[in-house]
Amino acid sequence: MKNDYDKKLWLIKKVKTSKLEKFKMISQEYCNKAISGVITKYQVYDVKSLEKLDSNISGVYIIFSLDLGNNLKFSYIGESKDIKKRWKSHINNYKNSKPAAKKLIYKEKDLNNIRFAILKQEEDQNKRLKKETYYIYQFRSKFTNINSKLANMKMRCDFGHGVKKTYLTYDKNKAKFRLYIFGVCKNKQCNNKFIIS
């Protein structure tokens, strides 16, 4: 059983991290399913309807676009204490071809095709950073996700120290296969491992 789970974890990591063409289709299918869930569950905005969003909403968000076949072209996960303001910043960077929007422009040539959704409203910054990391892992793909990092270095462990790394694994003591994302504290005396969910 453990060997089967090890193989399953290895395959999931390959699909999420490999640029090899043989993993592209399964990565695309997984990402399509994930974005379909977002579209079904959350309010989706475009550049024009963005004005309807209230200001000063804190939380975690996704920016994405779909092709004509409803395949995910790209996803970007972010967090902010004012999501509307942050989205407007992304739009201005895009319009002005700023370096910060380079990957976005490469993946989507038409600003009107870009969509936005709030994945989680959260006031607490550390909880936002953990949830941002969770969603980055969920949408991780070398073919569609444009996040440059898995975790923001402002994230803190359960005792307030910085985070050295994050990783994907499963609970070897459980009969059922379930993925978990862990963070590891960079403080050597603390060395706290904590679940990111």
PDB file of C-alpha atoms in Angstrom, residues 36-46 49-50 52-53 61-63 115-121:
ATOM      1  CA  SER A  36     -14.192  24.776 -13.267  1.00  0.00           C
ATOM      2  CA  GLY A  37     -14.698  24.395  -9.513  1.00  0.00           C
ATOM      3  CA  VAL A  38     -13.715  28.032  -8.983  1.00  0.00           C
ATOM      4  CA  ILE A  39     -16.116  29.251 -11.691  1.00  0.00           C
ATOM      5  CA  THR A  40     -18.966  27.198 -10.199  1.00  0.00           C
ATOM      6  CA  LYS A  41     -18.334  28.159  -6.566  1.00  0.00           C
ATOM      7  CA  TYR A  42     -17.221  31.819  -6.663  1.00  0.00           C
ATOM      8  CA  GLN A  43     -18.274  35.140  -8.181  1.00  0.00           C
ATOM      9  CA  VAL A  44     -16.101  35.740 -11.271  1.00  0.00           C
ATOM     10  CA  TYR A  45     -15.279  39.277 -12.419  1.00  0.00           C
ATOM     11  CA  ASP A  46     -13.870  40.667 -15.642  1.00  0.00           C
ATOM     12  CA  SER A  49     -17.404  44.284 -13.798  1.00  0.00           C
ATOM     13  CA  LEU A  50     -14.532  44.810 -11.359  1.00  0.00           C
ATOM     14  CA  LYS A  52     -18.941  46.249  -8.648  1.00  0.00           C
ATOM     15  CA  LEU A  53     -16.529  44.804  -6.082  1.00  0.00           C
ATOM     16  CA  TYR A  61      -7.613  35.696  -5.116  1.00  0.00           C
ATOM     17  CA  ILE A  62      -7.069  34.071  -8.491  1.00  0.00           C
ATOM     18  CA  ILE A  63      -6.529  35.725 -11.859  1.00  0.00           C
ATOM     19  CA  ARG A 115     -11.014  36.930 -15.102  1.00  0.00           C
ATOM     20  CA  PHE A 116     -10.755  37.468 -11.356  1.00  0.00           C
ATOM     21  CA  ALA A 117     -12.249  35.664  -8.331  1.00  0.00           C
ATOM     22  CA  ILE A 118     -11.896  35.907  -4.568  1.00  0.00           C
ATOM     23  CA  LEU A 119     -11.074  32.446  -3.206  1.00  0.00           C
ATOM     24  CA  LYS A 120     -11.080  33.305   0.498  1.00  0.00           C
ATOM     25  CA  GLN A 121     -11.815  36.454   2.480  1.00  0.00           C
TER      26      GLN A 121
END
